[in-house]
Amino acid sequence: MRNIVLFGPPGAGKGTQSEKLIEKYNLVHLSTGNLLRAQIADGTELGLKAKSFMDKGELVPDEVVIGMIDHKIKENPDAKGFIFDGFPRTVAQAAALDEIMQQNSLAISGMISLTVEEEELVQRLLKRAETSNRPDDQDESLIRNRITVYHEKTAPVAEYYQKQGKYCEVKGMGEIDEIFSSVCFQVDKY
Ligand code: AMP
């Protein structure tokens, strides 16, 4: 069973690579960003709460996303594996994920970190804004805030997996299919 954390800053290509991975390896895609946007679209209380953070480019409180992931893992007992996309985004989330996995007799196989230069991230997200309909893509200052939040709160999560010997990097610049080959090279090792 492969349980993969796909990691990287906003605009690194996590969503794009996840879509290709779930198809090739028959995995369940767990994107906290997508799950939160679905809650917003459904007008739930959780969605309303999350939106106030997302619209500012800030992180939603840990307990909200941890609860969602816990629920989704339990909802998929027959999964061949999971791709975690945009989660964990704090060290507290990473520790909670380990606990949830253990409770379900599962384990994270490894983290694959997509590396992309900062200016390229901003340009990609501004381009995505033209079609994504995401309020947090529309404004360059919001995009830059999300990247700052990534450096401050999310980057330390890489170290968490490094300490467990579960970390690797893939260059996330260039052609999508070339990046996918490099990602698959790592996935095949799990
Ligand atoms: P994403 O679609 O992964 O870029 O996430 C969009 C926004 O949703 C982020 O900027 C956060 O506000 C929120 N979000 C998504 N995943 C998480 C998470 N694991 N922890 C906290 N906030 C999250």
PDB file of C-alpha atoms and ligand atoms in Angstrom:
ATOM      1  CA  MET A   1       0.000   0.000   0.000  1.00  0.00           C
ATOM      2  CA  ARG A   2       1.289   3.454  -0.899  1.00  0.00           C
ATOM      3  CA  ASN A   3       0.421   6.455   1.251  1.00  0.00           C
ATOM      4  CA  ILE A   4       2.146   9.490  -0.147  1.00  0.00           C
ATOM      5  CA  VAL A   5       2.415  13.060   1.066  1.00  0.00           C
ATOM      6  CA  LEU A   6       2.824  15.339  -1.944  1.00  0.00           C
ATOM      7  CA  PHE A   7       4.455  18.476  -0.638  1.00  0.00           C
ATOM      8  CA  GLY A   8       5.424  21.925  -1.861  1.00  0.00           C
ATOM      9  CA  PRO A   9       4.439  25.588  -1.865  1.00  0.00           C
ATOM     10  CA  PRO A  10       1.248  26.915  -3.488  1.00  0.00           C
ATOM     11  CA  GLY A  11       1.633  26.586  -7.255  1.00  0.00           C
ATOM     12  CA  ALA A  12       4.223  23.790  -7.088  1.00  0.00           C
ATOM     13  CA  GLY A  13       1.971  21.447  -9.075  1.00  0.00           C
ATOM     14  CA  LYS A  14       0.676  19.213  -6.263  1.00  0.00           C
ATOM     15  CA  GLY A  15      -2.868  19.128  -7.658  1.00  0.00           C
ATOM     16  CA  THR A  16      -1.720  18.426 -11.221  1.00  0.00           C
ATOM     17  CA  GLN A  17       0.644  15.632 -10.199  1.00  0.00           C
ATOM     18  CA  SER A  18      -1.939  14.174  -7.768  1.00  0.00           C
ATOM     19  CA  GLU A  19      -4.484  13.824 -10.568  1.00  0.00           C
ATOM     20  CA  LYS A  20      -1.997  11.825 -12.625  1.00  0.00           C
ATOM     21  CA  LEU A  21      -0.891   9.695  -9.658  1.00  0.00           C
ATOM     22  CA  ILE A  22      -4.393   8.673  -8.579  1.00  0.00           C
ATOM     23  CA  GLU A  23      -5.045   7.454 -12.104  1.00  0.00           C
ATOM     24  CA  LYS A  24      -1.796   5.526 -12.498  1.00  0.00           C
ATOM     25  CA  TYR A  25      -1.676   3.960  -9.014  1.00  0.00           C
ATOM     26  CA  ASN A  26      -5.404   3.836  -8.203  1.00  0.00           C
ATOM     27  CA  LEU A  27      -5.062   5.926  -5.052  1.00  0.00           C
ATOM     28  CA  VAL A  28      -7.562   8.067  -3.144  1.00  0.00           C
ATOM     29  CA  HIS A  29      -6.840  11.797  -3.475  1.00  0.00           C
ATOM     30  CA  LEU A  30      -7.191  13.722  -0.217  1.00  0.00           C
ATOM     31  CA  SER A  31      -6.764  17.438  -0.884  1.00  0.00           C
ATOM     32  CA  THR A  32      -7.716  19.538   2.135  1.00  0.00           C
ATOM     33  CA  GLY A  33      -7.996  22.617  -0.126  1.00  0.00           C
ATOM     34  CA  ASN A  34     -10.556  20.820  -2.343  1.00  0.00           C
ATOM     35  CA  LEU A  35     -12.420  19.452   0.698  1.00  0.00           C
ATOM     36  CA  LEU A  36     -12.607  22.931   2.221  1.00  0.00           C
ATOM     37  CA  ARG A  37     -13.783  24.510  -1.065  1.00  0.00           C
ATOM     38  CA  ALA A  38     -16.524  21.839  -1.268  1.00  0.00           C
ATOM     39  CA  GLN A  39     -17.660  22.806   2.249  1.00  0.00           C
ATOM     40  CA  ILE A  40     -17.755  26.463   1.182  1.00  0.00           C
ATOM     41  CA  ALA A  41     -19.774  25.586  -1.944  1.00  0.00           C
ATOM     42  CA  ASP A  42     -22.233  23.619   0.237  1.00  0.00           C
ATOM     43  CA  GLY A  43     -22.568  26.581   2.580  1.00  0.00           C
ATOM     44  CA  THR A  44     -21.796  24.547   5.701  1.00  0.00           C
ATOM     45  CA  GLU A  45     -20.797  26.080   9.022  1.00  0.00           C
ATOM     46  CA  LEU A  46     -17.310  24.567   8.644  1.00  0.00           C
ATOM     47  CA  GLY A  47     -17.051  26.106   5.161  1.00  0.00           C
ATOM     48  CA  LEU A  48     -18.082  29.512   6.431  1.00  0.00           C
ATOM     49  CA  LYS A  49     -15.449  29.358   9.171  1.00  0.00           C
ATOM     50  CA  ALA A  50     -12.735  28.140   6.790  1.00  0.00           C
ATOM     51  CA  LYS A  51     -13.499  30.811   4.166  1.00  0.00           C
ATOM     52  CA  SER A  52     -12.539  33.643   6.508  1.00  0.00           C
ATOM     53  CA  PHE A  53      -9.007  32.190   6.753  1.00  0.00           C
ATOM     54  CA  MET A  54      -8.687  31.072   3.121  1.00  0.00           C
ATOM     55  CA  ASP A  55      -9.701  34.463   1.728  1.00  0.00           C
ATOM     56  CA  LYS A  56      -6.776  36.018   3.596  1.00  0.00           C
ATOM     57  CA  GLY A  57      -4.315  33.343   2.511  1.00  0.00           C
ATOM     58  CA  GLU A  58      -3.991  32.127   6.103  1.00  0.00           C
ATOM     59  CA  LEU A  59      -4.124  28.534   7.301  1.00  0.00           C
ATOM     60  CA  VAL A  60      -7.397  27.103   8.583  1.00  0.00           C
ATOM     61  CA  PRO A  61      -7.073  25.903  12.225  1.00  0.00           C
ATOM     62  CA  ASP A  62      -5.387  22.504  12.611  1.00  0.00           C
ATOM     63  CA  GLU A  63      -8.352  20.789  14.300  1.00  0.00           C
ATOM     64  CA  VAL A  64     -10.615  21.569  11.326  1.00  0.00           C
ATOM     65  CA  VAL A  65      -8.415  19.923   8.695  1.00  0.00           C
ATOM     66  CA  ILE A  66      -7.296  17.075  10.968  1.00  0.00           C
ATOM     67  CA  GLY A  67     -10.948  16.191  11.635  1.00  0.00           C
ATOM     68  CA  MET A  68     -11.701  16.185   7.889  1.00  0.00           C
ATOM     69  CA  ILE A  69      -8.757  13.911   7.081  1.00  0.00           C
ATOM     70  CA  ASP A  70      -9.589  11.529   9.928  1.00  0.00           C
ATOM     71  CA  HIS A  71     -13.141  11.254   8.591  1.00  0.00           C
ATOM     72  CA  LYS A  72     -12.020  10.664   4.978  1.00  0.00           C
ATOM     73  CA  ILE A  73      -9.514   7.943   5.896  1.00  0.00           C
ATOM     74  CA  LYS A  74     -12.184   6.075   7.876  1.00  0.00           C
ATOM     75  CA  GLU A  75     -14.598   6.528   4.968  1.00  0.00           C
ATOM     76  CA  ASN A  76     -12.198   4.676   2.625  1.00  0.00           C
ATOM     77  CA  PRO A  77     -11.281   1.386   4.352  1.00  0.00           C
ATOM     78  CA  ASP A  78     -10.708  -0.372   1.017  1.00  0.00           C
ATOM     79  CA  ALA A  79      -8.379   2.251  -0.460  1.00  0.00           C
ATOM     80  CA  LYS A  80      -5.250   0.971  -2.201  1.00  0.00           C
ATOM     81  CA  GLY A  81      -3.487   4.015  -0.754  1.00  0.00           C
ATOM     82  CA  PHE A  82      -3.841   7.750  -0.283  1.00  0.00           C
ATOM     83  CA  ILE A  83      -2.274  10.853  -1.780  1.00  0.00           C
ATOM     84  CA  PHE A  84      -2.211  13.666   0.739  1.00  0.00           C
ATOM     85  CA  ASP A  85      -2.190  16.949  -1.173  1.00  0.00           C
ATOM     86  CA  GLY A  86      -1.892  20.189   0.811  1.00  0.00           C
ATOM     87  CA  PHE A  87      -1.884  18.256   4.086  1.00  0.00           C
ATOM     88  CA  PRO A  88      -0.095  18.192   6.507  1.00  0.00           C
ATOM     89  CA  ARG A  89       0.707  21.916   6.451  1.00  0.00           C
ATOM     90  CA  THR A  90       1.943  22.248  10.049  1.00  0.00           C
ATOM     91  CA  VAL A  91       4.077  20.010  12.241  1.00  0.00           C
ATOM     92  CA  ALA A  92       1.036  19.506  14.523  1.00  0.00           C
ATOM     93  CA  GLN A  93      -0.920  18.216  11.506  1.00  0.00           C
ATOM     94  CA  ALA A  94       1.938  15.855  10.605  1.00  0.00           C
ATOM     95  CA  ALA A  95       1.989  14.402  14.125  1.00  0.00           C
ATOM     96  CA  ALA A  96      -1.805  14.036  14.094  1.00  0.00           C
ATOM     97  CA  LEU A  97      -1.634  12.295  10.706  1.00  0.00           C
ATOM     98  CA  ASP A  98       0.857   9.753  12.055  1.00  0.00           C
ATOM     99  CA  GLU A  99      -1.513   9.055  14.927  1.00  0.00           C
ATOM    100  CA  ILE A 100      -4.552   8.692  12.659  1.00  0.00           C
ATOM    101  CA  MET A 101      -2.624   6.396  10.326  1.00  0.00           C
ATOM    102  CA  GLN A 102      -1.507   4.236  13.241  1.00  0.00           C
ATOM    103  CA  GLN A 103      -5.075   3.986  14.572  1.00  0.00           C
ATOM    104  CA  ASN A 104      -6.078   2.621  11.166  1.00  0.00           C
ATOM    105  CA  SER A 105      -3.057   0.267  10.946  1.00  0.00           C
ATOM    106  CA  LEU A 106      -1.572   2.386   8.152  1.00  0.00           C
ATOM    107  CA  ALA A 107       1.669   4.340   7.708  1.00  0.00           C
ATOM    108  CA  ILE A 108       2.993   7.124   5.508  1.00  0.00           C
ATOM    109  CA  SER A 109       5.303   5.648   2.857  1.00  0.00           C
ATOM    110  CA  GLY A 110       7.075   8.903   2.117  1.00  0.00           C
ATOM    111  CA  MET A 111       6.923  12.596   1.345  1.00  0.00           C
ATOM    112  CA  ILE A 112       7.689  13.850  -2.156  1.00  0.00           C
ATOM    113  CA  SER A 113       8.515  17.545  -2.167  1.00  0.00           C
ATOM    114  CA  LEU A 114       8.110  19.480  -5.432  1.00  0.00           C
ATOM    115  CA  THR A 115      10.647  22.307  -5.660  1.00  0.00           C
ATOM    116  CA  VAL A 116       9.886  25.393  -7.751  1.00  0.00           C
ATOM    117  CA  GLU A 117      11.512  28.850  -7.789  1.00  0.00           C
ATOM    118  CA  GLU A 118       9.478  31.506  -6.028  1.00  0.00           C
ATOM    119  CA  GLU A 119       8.874  33.863  -8.969  1.00  0.00           C
ATOM    120  CA  GLU A 120       7.686  30.935 -11.068  1.00  0.00           C
ATOM    121  CA  LEU A 121       5.148  30.087  -8.321  1.00  0.00           C
ATOM    122  CA  VAL A 122       3.717  33.616  -8.415  1.00  0.00           C
ATOM    123  CA  GLN A 123       3.510  33.597 -12.225  1.00  0.00           C
ATOM    124  CA  ARG A 124       1.808  30.163 -12.254  1.00  0.00           C
ATOM    125  CA  LEU A 125      -0.799  31.215  -9.682  1.00  0.00           C
ATOM    126  CA  LEU A 126      -1.541  34.491 -11.489  1.00  0.00           C
ATOM    127  CA  LYS A 127      -2.058  32.453 -14.660  1.00  0.00           C
ATOM    128  CA  ARG A 128      -4.252  29.929 -12.803  1.00  0.00           C
ATOM    129  CA  ALA A 129      -6.344  32.858 -11.511  1.00  0.00           C
ATOM    130  CA  GLU A 130      -7.637  33.400 -15.073  1.00  0.00           C
ATOM    131  CA  THR A 131      -9.539  30.091 -14.930  1.00  0.00           C
ATOM    132  CA  SER A 132      -9.544  28.810 -11.336  1.00  0.00           C
ATOM    133  CA  ASN A 133     -12.277  31.033  -9.879  1.00  0.00           C
ATOM    134  CA  ARG A 134     -10.322  30.881  -6.631  1.00  0.00           C
ATOM    135  CA  PRO A 135     -10.467  34.159  -4.699  1.00  0.00           C
ATOM    136  CA  ASP A 136      -7.043  33.430  -3.171  1.00  0.00           C
ATOM    137  CA  ASP A 137      -5.415  33.319  -6.648  1.00  0.00           C
ATOM    138  CA  GLN A 138      -6.762  36.694  -7.775  1.00  0.00           C
ATOM    139  CA  ASP A 139      -4.462  39.034  -5.925  1.00  0.00           C
ATOM    140  CA  GLU A 140      -0.651  39.037  -6.045  1.00  0.00           C
ATOM    141  CA  SER A 141      -0.327  40.196  -2.429  1.00  0.00           C
ATOM    142  CA  LEU A 142      -2.528  37.267  -1.303  1.00  0.00           C
ATOM    143  CA  ILE A 143      -0.415  34.856  -3.337  1.00  0.00           C
ATOM    144  CA  ARG A 144       2.749  36.229  -1.731  1.00  0.00           C
ATOM    145  CA  ASN A 145       1.166  35.924   1.712  1.00  0.00           C
ATOM    146  CA  ARG A 146       0.392  32.244   1.052  1.00  0.00           C
ATOM    147  CA  ILE A 147       4.029  31.682   0.095  1.00  0.00           C
ATOM    148  CA  THR A 148       5.188  33.458   3.288  1.00  0.00           C
ATOM    149  CA  VAL A 149       2.825  31.286   5.373  1.00  0.00           C
ATOM    150  CA  TYR A 150       4.295  28.264   3.596  1.00  0.00           C
ATOM    151  CA  HIS A 151       7.851  29.260   4.599  1.00  0.00           C
ATOM    152  CA  GLU A 152       6.903  30.040   8.190  1.00  0.00           C
ATOM    153  CA  LYS A 153       4.489  27.254   9.087  1.00  0.00           C
ATOM    154  CA  THR A 154       4.631  24.552   6.427  1.00  0.00           C
ATOM    155  CA  ALA A 155       8.305  24.223   5.421  1.00  0.00           C
ATOM    156  CA  PRO A 156       9.199  22.710   8.866  1.00  0.00           C
ATOM    157  CA  VAL A 157       6.969  19.732   7.988  1.00  0.00           C
ATOM    158  CA  ALA A 158       9.692  18.596   5.547  1.00  0.00           C
ATOM    159  CA  GLU A 159      12.100  18.245   8.450  1.00  0.00           C
ATOM    160  CA  TYR A 160       9.523  16.141  10.317  1.00  0.00           C
ATOM    161  CA  TYR A 161       9.620  13.553   7.512  1.00  0.00           C
ATOM    162  CA  GLN A 162      13.390  13.934   7.007  1.00  0.00           C
ATOM    163  CA  LYS A 163      13.883  12.806  10.599  1.00  0.00           C
ATOM    164  CA  GLN A 164      11.848   9.694   9.797  1.00  0.00           C
ATOM    165  CA  GLY A 165      13.933   9.026   6.653  1.00  0.00           C
ATOM    166  CA  LYS A 166      10.831   9.514   4.527  1.00  0.00           C
ATOM    167  CA  TYR A 167      11.702  12.676   2.581  1.00  0.00           C
ATOM    168  CA  CYS A 168      12.699  13.190  -1.031  1.00  0.00           C
ATOM    169  CA  GLU A 169      12.729  16.114  -3.470  1.00  0.00           C
ATOM    170  CA  VAL A 170      11.682  16.281  -7.104  1.00  0.00           C
ATOM    171  CA  LYS A 171      12.356  19.321  -9.275  1.00  0.00           C
ATOM    172  CA  GLY A 172       8.915  20.722 -10.063  1.00  0.00           C
ATOM    173  CA  MET A 173       9.960  22.890 -13.026  1.00  0.00           C
ATOM    174  CA  GLY A 174       9.778  21.921 -16.686  1.00  0.00           C
ATOM    175  CA  GLU A 175       7.294  19.742 -18.550  1.00  0.00           C
ATOM    176  CA  ILE A 176       4.430  18.210 -16.541  1.00  0.00           C
ATOM    177  CA  ASP A 177       5.075  14.726 -17.959  1.00  0.00           C
ATOM    178  CA  GLU A 178       8.810  14.886 -17.192  1.00  0.00           C
ATOM    179  CA  ILE A 179       8.068  15.909 -13.608  1.00  0.00           C
ATOM    180  CA  PHE A 180       5.522  13.081 -13.427  1.00  0.00           C
ATOM    181  CA  SER A 181       8.173  10.551 -14.514  1.00  0.00           C
ATOM    182  CA  SER A 182      10.477  11.738 -11.730  1.00  0.00           C
ATOM    183  CA  VAL A 183       7.631  11.543  -9.211  1.00  0.00           C
ATOM    184  CA  CYS A 184       6.746   8.003 -10.368  1.00  0.00           C
ATOM    185  CA  PHE A 185      10.393   6.969 -10.041  1.00  0.00           C
ATOM    186  CA  GLN A 186      10.103   7.786  -6.320  1.00  0.00           C
ATOM    187  CA  VAL A 187       6.613   6.298  -5.915  1.00  0.00           C
ATOM    188  CA  ASP A 188       7.798   3.016  -7.432  1.00  0.00           C
ATOM    189  CA  LYS A 189      10.366   2.713  -4.635  1.00  0.00           C
ATOM    190  CA  TYR A 190       7.615   2.596  -1.983  1.00  0.00           C
TER     191      TYR A 190
HETATM  192  P1  AMP B   1      -4.784  24.671  -1.414  1.00  0.00           P
HETATM  193  O1  AMP B   1      -5.938  24.327  -2.302  1.00  0.00           O
HETATM  194  O2  AMP B   1      -4.057  23.475  -0.911  1.00  0.00           O
HETATM  195  O3  AMP B   1      -3.880  25.699  -2.021  1.00  0.00           O
HETATM  196  O4  AMP B   1      -5.410  25.357  -0.117  1.00  0.00           O
HETATM  197  C1  AMP B   1      -6.131  26.571  -0.191  1.00  0.00           C
HETATM  198  C2  AMP B   1      -6.296  27.162   1.197  1.00  0.00           C
HETATM  199  O5  AMP B   1      -7.039  26.248   2.026  1.00  0.00           O
HETATM  200  C3  AMP B   1      -5.019  27.427   1.966  1.00  0.00           C
HETATM  201  O6  AMP B   1      -4.439  28.675   1.638  1.00  0.00           O
HETATM  202  C4  AMP B   1      -5.512  27.385   3.399  1.00  0.00           C
HETATM  203  O7  AMP B   1      -6.203  28.572   3.744  1.00  0.00           O
HETATM  204  C5  AMP B   1      -6.540  26.270   3.352  1.00  0.00           C
HETATM  205  N1  AMP B   1      -5.913  24.941   3.620  1.00  0.00           N
HETATM  206  C6  AMP B   1      -5.796  23.883   2.760  1.00  0.00           C
HETATM  207  N2  AMP B   1      -5.188  22.847   3.348  1.00  0.00           N
HETATM  208  C7  AMP B   1      -4.900  23.244   4.618  1.00  0.00           C
HETATM  209  C8  AMP B   1      -4.248  22.632   5.713  1.00  0.00           C
HETATM  210  N3  AMP B   1      -3.745  21.383   5.629  1.00  0.00           N
HETATM  211  N4  AMP B   1      -4.131  23.345   6.862  1.00  0.00           N
HETATM  212  C9  AMP B   1      -4.640  24.586   6.981  1.00  0.00           C
HETATM  213  N5  AMP B   1      -5.237  25.242   5.977  1.00  0.00           N
HETATM  214  C10 AMP B   1      -5.385  24.578   4.798  1.00  0.00           C
END
